[in-house]
Amino acid sequence: MSCIYCINFLKRRNYRILYNNSVNETSTTIRTLVGLSNNRRGLRKLQTILNTIQSLWSSLSLPFIPRPTSPLTIEQRLLSDFCSQRLEDVMETSNGVFKGILDRFNGITVESEHEYNAADDFPEKLKRSLDYWQRKRNRAIWFKVNEKHSNWIPALTENGFQFHHARDGYLTLVCWLPENEYKNLPPCAHTMLGVGGLVVNKECKEILVVSDRYALIPNSWKLPGGFIEPKENLVESGIREVHEETGIETEYETMVSIRHSHGGLFDTSDLYFVMALKPKNFNIKRDEREISKAKWMPFEEYLNHPHVHETNRNFLKIYLDYQKCGLCFVLQKAKHQILKKEYCLYFMKSILEESGQGEVVKEDSKNCDK
């Protein structure tokens, strides 16, 4: 009986409903579709049905759906199972048409890694596919073309596809099919992320500064830092950049400031995060390829140096103001309850509270009336 439910469920493509709904809506929807009651017995039947769906999914070579672990966690796992997986529209794809991945916006993604066939008449197959997707009322059609299959690109551009973004080894093109709908496409990545490490030796009242070998203004002093790498957290990036450029090991203290500007590299916007980092050592070993000079500079010299940009001076001023006010931006890591993805939260907190000293008020907090 559960097999019949599953087959009908997949054929009607009701997984789209699950893909877009919240946890509670998803649970209610699937129970309604198969006529299950909202109780423990119904949840057990629901688990059996999902196990059967998983078996059918595997037999059809579809993307993997994780097996629910227990009836009591099924509601929490439904959204994760259906939202985190890419659902392939193999049930309705006809012969001679590119097989693509159906997304929750009724778009299709075709990857040349899976679909390339040197024997195909690509322009003809593309036209058949576009006609088919038009009839099915699909919306955005994405082609992810590996550099090995770049001979696809001329035919794609001739049929209305536009370049969207490129990464190492592939180019993604897109074509918007609906003629009576606003072209609602996500923009490609348009903002560069950078970090600066404000490393302070509090006992000596000194700040770690560097002079870039290829600086726009020769011999100028600034904070060590650089660009964030893919899938790297802000703090991890700041600690890495400081160590690479100066050899100083650090740990996070507080976020200090965010600078936002436009017209950066490759005509992108730019976000620059400045964080205070506590040094674990003080002997500098600069990266000779990128850094011409590095040193510990006294606060007074830094705040009045003619070769330190005003914005960089302000970063130290802001940090010192935070210290007077007894404030810091703490970092707290957490995990999404449903998607199980880790994220970082930054929020303001009392330094004394963060250090476990309770509601003690610092004597110089009266100076924080700016």
Coordinates of C-alpha atoms in Angstrom, one line a residue:
M1 CA 0.0 0.0 0.0
S2 CA 2.8 2.4 0.9
C3 CA 4.4 1.8 -2.5
I4 CA 1.2 2.9 -4.3
Y5 CA 1.2 6.1 -2.1
C6 CA 4.8 6.7 -3.0
I7 CA 4.5 6.2 -6.7
N8 CA 1.4 8.5 -6.9
F9 CA 3.2 11.0 -4.7
L10 CA 6.2 11.2 -7.0
K11 CA 4.2 11.2 -10.2
R12 CA 2.0 14.1 -9.0
R13 CA 5.3 15.9 -8.2
N14 CA 3.9 16.9 -4.8
Y15 CA 7.5 17.1 -3.5
R16 CA 7.3 20.7 -4.8
I17 CA 4.8 21.5 -2.0
L18 CA 7.2 20.0 0.6
Y19 CA 10.1 21.9 -0.9
N20 CA 8.5 25.3 -0.3
N21 CA 6.6 24.8 2.9
S22 CA 7.6 25.3 6.6
V23 CA 8.1 22.4 8.9
N24 CA 4.5 22.3 10.2
E25 CA 3.0 22.9 6.8
T26 CA 5.2 20.1 5.3
S27 CA 4.0 17.7 8.0
T28 CA 0.4 18.6 7.5
T29 CA 0.7 18.4 3.7
I30 CA 2.2 15.0 3.5
R31 CA -0.3 13.5 6.0
T32 CA -3.2 15.0 4.0
L33 CA -1.8 13.6 0.7
V34 CA -1.7 10.0 2.0
G35 CA -4.6 10.3 4.5
L36 CA -2.7 9.8 7.7
S37 CA -3.9 10.8 11.1
N38 CA -1.9 13.3 13.2
N39 CA -0.8 10.9 15.9
R40 CA 2.1 8.5 16.8
R41 CA 0.6 5.7 14.6
G42 CA 0.3 8.1 11.7
L43 CA 4.0 9.1 12.1
R44 CA 5.0 5.5 12.0
K45 CA 3.2 5.0 8.8
L46 CA 4.7 8.2 7.4
Q47 CA 8.1 6.9 8.2
T48 CA 7.4 3.6 6.3
I49 CA 6.2 5.6 3.3
L50 CA 9.3 7.8 3.3
N51 CA 11.5 4.7 3.6
T52 CA 9.8 3.4 0.5
I53 CA 10.2 6.7 -1.3
Q54 CA 13.9 6.5 -0.5
S55 CA 14.1 3.0 -2.1
L56 CA 12.2 4.2 -5.2
W57 CA 14.5 7.3 -5.4
S58 CA 17.6 5.1 -5.3
S59 CA 16.2 2.7 -8.0
L60 CA 15.6 5.8 -10.3
S61 CA 19.2 7.1 -9.7
L62 CA 17.8 10.3 -8.1
P63 CA 19.7 12.4 -5.5
F64 CA 20.0 10.7 -2.1
I65 CA 17.4 11.4 0.6
P66 CA 18.6 10.7 4.1
R67 CA 16.7 8.0 6.0
P68 CA 14.6 9.3 8.9
T69 CA 16.1 8.1 12.2
S70 CA 13.0 7.7 14.3
P71 CA 9.2 8.6 14.2
L72 CA 9.7 11.3 16.8
T73 CA 12.2 13.3 14.7
I74 CA 10.4 12.9 11.4
E75 CA 8.9 16.4 11.4
Q76 CA 12.3 18.0 12.0
R77 CA 13.9 16.0 9.2
L78 CA 11.2 16.6 6.5
L79 CA 12.2 20.1 5.7
S80 CA 15.9 19.3 5.8
D81 CA 15.4 16.3 3.5
F82 CA 13.5 18.1 0.8
C83 CA 15.0 21.6 1.1
S84 CA 18.7 20.6 1.1
Q85 CA 18.5 18.2 -1.8
R86 CA 18.3 19.1 -5.5
L87 CA 15.3 17.3 -7.0
E88 CA 15.7 15.9 -10.5
D89 CA 12.7 16.1 -12.8
V90 CA 13.4 12.6 -14.3
M91 CA 9.7 11.5 -14.1
E92 CA 8.7 13.8 -16.9
T93 CA 11.8 14.3 -19.1
S94 CA 11.2 13.0 -22.6
N95 CA 13.8 11.4 -24.9
G96 CA 16.0 13.7 -26.8
V97 CA 15.8 16.4 -24.2
F98 CA 18.5 17.4 -21.7
K99 CA 18.1 16.0 -18.3
G100 CA 18.3 18.7 -15.7
I101 CA 17.8 19.4 -12.0
L102 CA 14.5 21.0 -11.0
D103 CA 14.8 23.8 -8.4
R104 CA 12.0 25.1 -6.1
F105 CA 11.5 28.1 -8.5
N106 CA 10.6 25.7 -11.4
G107 CA 13.9 26.4 -13.0
I108 CA 16.2 23.8 -14.6
T109 CA 19.9 23.3 -14.2
V110 CA 21.8 21.3 -16.8
E111 CA 25.4 20.3 -16.1
S112 CA 27.7 19.5 -18.9
E113 CA 29.7 17.1 -16.7
H114 CA 26.6 14.8 -16.7
E115 CA 25.0 15.6 -20.1
Y116 CA 27.8 16.1 -22.5
N117 CA 27.8 13.6 -25.4
A118 CA 30.2 14.2 -28.3
A119 CA 27.8 12.3 -30.6
D120 CA 24.9 14.7 -29.9
D121 CA 23.8 17.3 -32.3
F122 CA 24.0 19.9 -29.6
P123 CA 22.2 22.9 -31.3
E124 CA 19.3 20.6 -32.3
K125 CA 19.0 18.9 -28.9
L126 CA 19.1 22.4 -27.2
K127 CA 16.2 23.6 -29.4
R128 CA 14.1 20.5 -28.6
S129 CA 14.9 21.0 -24.9
L130 CA 13.9 24.7 -24.9
D131 CA 10.6 23.9 -26.7
Y132 CA 9.9 21.2 -24.1
W133 CA 10.7 23.5 -21.2
Q134 CA 8.5 26.2 -22.7
R135 CA 5.6 23.8 -22.8
K136 CA 6.3 22.7 -19.2
R137 CA 6.3 26.4 -18.2
N138 CA 9.8 26.2 -16.7
R139 CA 11.3 29.5 -15.9
A140 CA 15.1 30.1 -15.6
I141 CA 17.2 27.6 -17.5
W142 CA 20.8 27.3 -16.3
F143 CA 23.6 25.6 -18.1
K144 CA 26.7 24.9 -16.1
V145 CA 29.4 24.3 -18.7
N146 CA 32.7 22.8 -17.8
E147 CA 35.7 24.3 -19.6
K148 CA 36.2 20.9 -21.3
H149 CA 32.9 21.4 -23.1
S150 CA 33.2 25.0 -24.1
N151 CA 32.1 24.2 -27.6
W152 CA 28.5 24.3 -26.2
I153 CA 28.8 28.1 -25.5
P154 CA 28.3 29.5 -29.1
A155 CA 25.0 27.6 -29.5
L156 CA 23.8 28.6 -26.1
T157 CA 24.5 32.3 -26.7
E158 CA 22.8 32.1 -30.1
N159 CA 19.7 30.8 -28.4
G160 CA 19.4 33.6 -25.9
F161 CA 21.6 32.4 -23.0
Q162 CA 23.6 35.0 -21.2
F163 CA 26.8 34.7 -19.1
H164 CA 25.9 34.8 -15.4
H165 CA 29.0 33.8 -13.4
A166 CA 32.2 31.8 -13.7
R167 CA 34.3 29.8 -11.2
D168 CA 37.4 27.7 -11.5
G169 CA 36.8 25.3 -14.3
Y170 CA 33.2 26.2 -15.4
L171 CA 31.0 28.9 -16.8
T172 CA 27.3 29.3 -16.0
L173 CA 24.8 30.7 -18.5
V174 CA 21.1 31.4 -18.0
C175 CA 18.1 32.0 -20.2
W176 CA 14.8 33.3 -18.8
L177 CA 11.9 31.7 -20.6
P178 CA 8.6 33.4 -19.4
E179 CA 7.7 36.3 -21.6
N180 CA 5.0 37.7 -19.3
E181 CA 7.0 37.6 -16.1
Y182 CA 9.5 39.9 -14.6
K183 CA 13.0 38.5 -15.1
N184 CA 13.5 37.5 -11.5
L185 CA 17.1 36.1 -11.5
P186 CA 19.5 36.2 -8.5
P187 CA 22.5 38.4 -9.2
C188 CA 26.0 36.8 -9.4
A189 CA 28.3 37.5 -6.5
H190 CA 28.9 41.2 -6.4
T191 CA 30.7 42.0 -3.1
M192 CA 34.3 41.3 -2.1
L193 CA 34.9 40.5 1.6
G194 CA 38.1 41.6 3.3
V195 CA 39.4 41.6 6.9
G196 CA 41.8 43.7 8.9
G197 CA 43.5 42.6 12.1
L198 CA 43.8 45.3 14.8
V199 CA 46.5 43.6 17.0
V200 CA 47.3 45.5 20.2
N201 CA 50.0 45.0 22.7
K202 CA 48.1 46.5 25.6
E203 CA 51.0 46.5 28.1
C204 CA 53.3 48.5 25.8
K205 CA 50.4 50.4 24.1
E206 CA 51.5 49.4 20.6
I207 CA 49.7 48.3 17.5
L208 CA 50.9 45.9 14.8
V209 CA 51.3 47.6 11.4
V210 CA 52.5 46.7 8.0
S211 CA 53.5 48.4 4.8
D212 CA 52.5 46.6 1.6
R213 CA 55.1 45.9 -1.0
Y214 CA 52.6 46.9 -3.7
A215 CA 50.8 49.6 -1.8
L216 CA 48.8 52.2 -3.7
I217 CA 50.6 54.8 -1.5
P218 CA 54.2 53.7 -1.0
N219 CA 55.5 53.5 2.5
S220 CA 52.1 53.9 4.1
W221 CA 51.2 51.9 7.2
K222 CA 48.1 49.9 7.7
L223 CA 46.6 46.9 9.5
P224 CA 47.6 43.4 8.4
G225 CA 44.8 41.7 6.5
G226 CA 43.4 40.6 3.1
F227 CA 40.6 38.8 1.4
I228 CA 38.4 36.1 2.9
E229 CA 38.8 32.7 1.2
P230 CA 35.7 30.7 0.1
K231 CA 33.8 29.1 3.0
E232 CA 36.1 30.8 5.6
N233 CA 34.6 32.5 8.6
L234 CA 35.5 36.1 9.3
V235 CA 37.6 35.5 12.4
E236 CA 39.4 32.5 10.9
S237 CA 40.3 34.7 8.0
G238 CA 41.6 37.6 10.2
I239 CA 43.7 35.3 12.3
R240 CA 45.1 33.6 9.2
E241 CA 46.0 36.8 7.4
V242 CA 47.7 38.3 10.4
H243 CA 49.9 35.2 10.8
E244 CA 50.7 34.9 7.1
E245 CA 51.8 38.6 6.9
T246 CA 53.6 39.0 10.2
G247 CA 54.1 35.6 11.9
I248 CA 52.0 36.8 14.9
E249 CA 49.6 34.2 16.3
T250 CA 46.4 35.7 17.6
E251 CA 43.0 35.0 19.1
Y252 CA 39.7 36.9 18.7
E253 CA 38.8 39.7 21.0
T254 CA 36.1 41.9 19.4
M255 CA 34.7 43.1 16.1
V256 CA 35.6 46.8 15.8
S257 CA 34.2 48.3 12.6
I258 CA 32.8 47.6 9.1
R259 CA 33.7 49.6 6.0
H260 CA 31.4 49.4 3.0
S261 CA 32.4 50.9 -0.4
H262 CA 31.8 50.4 -4.1
G263 CA 33.8 50.4 -7.3
G264 CA 36.3 47.8 -6.1
L265 CA 38.1 44.9 -7.9
F266 CA 36.3 43.7 -11.0
D267 CA 33.7 46.5 -10.4
T268 CA 32.4 44.9 -7.2
S269 CA 31.4 46.4 -3.9
D270 CA 33.7 45.9 -0.9
L271 CA 33.0 45.0 2.7
Y272 CA 36.0 45.3 5.1
F273 CA 35.7 43.9 8.6
V274 CA 38.1 45.1 11.2
M275 CA 38.5 42.9 14.3
A276 CA 40.7 43.3 17.4
L277 CA 42.9 40.3 17.9
K278 CA 45.0 39.4 21.0
P279 CA 48.6 38.5 20.2
K280 CA 50.1 35.3 21.5
N281 CA 53.7 36.2 20.6
F282 CA 55.5 39.4 19.6
N283 CA 58.4 38.5 17.4
I284 CA 57.5 39.6 13.8
K285 CA 58.4 37.4 10.8
R286 CA 57.0 39.2 7.8
D287 CA 56.0 37.7 4.5
E288 CA 58.7 39.2 2.3
R289 CA 56.7 38.5 -0.9
E290 CA 53.9 40.9 0.1
I291 CA 55.1 43.0 3.0
S292 CA 58.0 45.4 2.8
K293 CA 57.9 46.5 6.4
A294 CA 56.2 45.4 9.6
K295 CA 56.5 46.6 13.2
W296 CA 54.9 47.4 16.5
M297 CA 54.1 51.1 16.5
P298 CA 53.2 53.1 19.7
F299 CA 49.6 54.4 19.8
E300 CA 50.6 58.0 19.8
E301 CA 52.8 57.6 16.8
Y302 CA 50.1 55.7 14.9
L303 CA 47.4 58.2 15.7
N304 CA 49.5 61.1 14.4
H305 CA 51.6 59.4 11.6
P306 CA 51.3 61.3 8.3
H307 CA 51.5 57.9 6.4
V308 CA 48.6 56.3 8.2
H309 CA 45.2 56.9 6.5
E310 CA 42.6 58.7 8.6
T311 CA 40.2 55.7 8.4
N312 CA 42.9 53.4 9.8
R313 CA 43.6 55.8 12.7
N314 CA 39.8 55.8 13.4
F315 CA 39.8 52.0 13.8
L316 CA 42.2 52.3 16.7
K317 CA 40.2 55.2 18.2
I318 CA 37.0 53.1 18.0
Y319 CA 38.7 50.2 19.7
L320 CA 40.0 52.4 22.5
D321 CA 36.5 53.8 23.0
Y322 CA 35.1 50.3 23.3
Q323 CA 37.6 49.6 26.0
K324 CA 36.6 52.8 27.9
C325 CA 32.9 51.9 27.6
G326 CA 33.5 48.3 28.6
L327 CA 31.9 46.9 25.4
C328 CA 32.8 44.3 22.9
F329 CA 31.3 42.4 20.0
V330 CA 31.4 38.8 21.0
L331 CA 31.3 35.9 18.6
Q332 CA 28.9 33.1 19.3
K333 CA 28.8 30.0 17.0
A334 CA 25.5 28.1 16.7
K335 CA 23.9 25.5 14.5
H336 CA 20.6 25.8 12.6
Q337 CA 18.0 23.6 14.3
I338 CA 16.6 22.1 11.0
L339 CA 19.3 22.6 8.4
K340 CA 22.2 21.7 10.8
K341 CA 24.4 24.4 9.3
E342 CA 26.8 26.3 11.5
Y343 CA 26.6 30.0 11.6
C344 CA 28.3 32.9 13.5
L345 CA 26.6 35.6 15.5
Y346 CA 28.2 38.8 16.5
F347 CA 26.6 41.0 19.1
M348 CA 27.5 43.7 21.6
K349 CA 28.0 42.8 25.2
S350 CA 29.7 44.1 28.4
I351 CA 33.3 43.1 28.6
L352 CA 32.9 42.4 32.3
E353 CA 29.9 40.2 31.6
E354 CA 31.7 38.3 28.9
S355 CA 34.6 37.7 31.3
G356 CA 32.2 36.5 34.0
Q357 CA 32.6 39.4 36.4
G358 CA 28.8 40.1 36.4
E359 CA 27.3 43.6 36.5
V360 CA 30.4 45.5 37.7
V361 CA 30.6 49.0 36.3
K362 CA 34.0 50.3 35.1
E363 CA 35.1 53.6 36.6
D364 CA 35.8 55.2 33.3
S365 CA 32.5 54.2 31.7
K366 CA 31.4 57.8 32.5
N367 CA 33.5 58.9 29.5
C368 CA 31.3 57.0 27.1
D369 CA 28.8 59.7 26.2
K370 CA 29.8 60.0 22.6

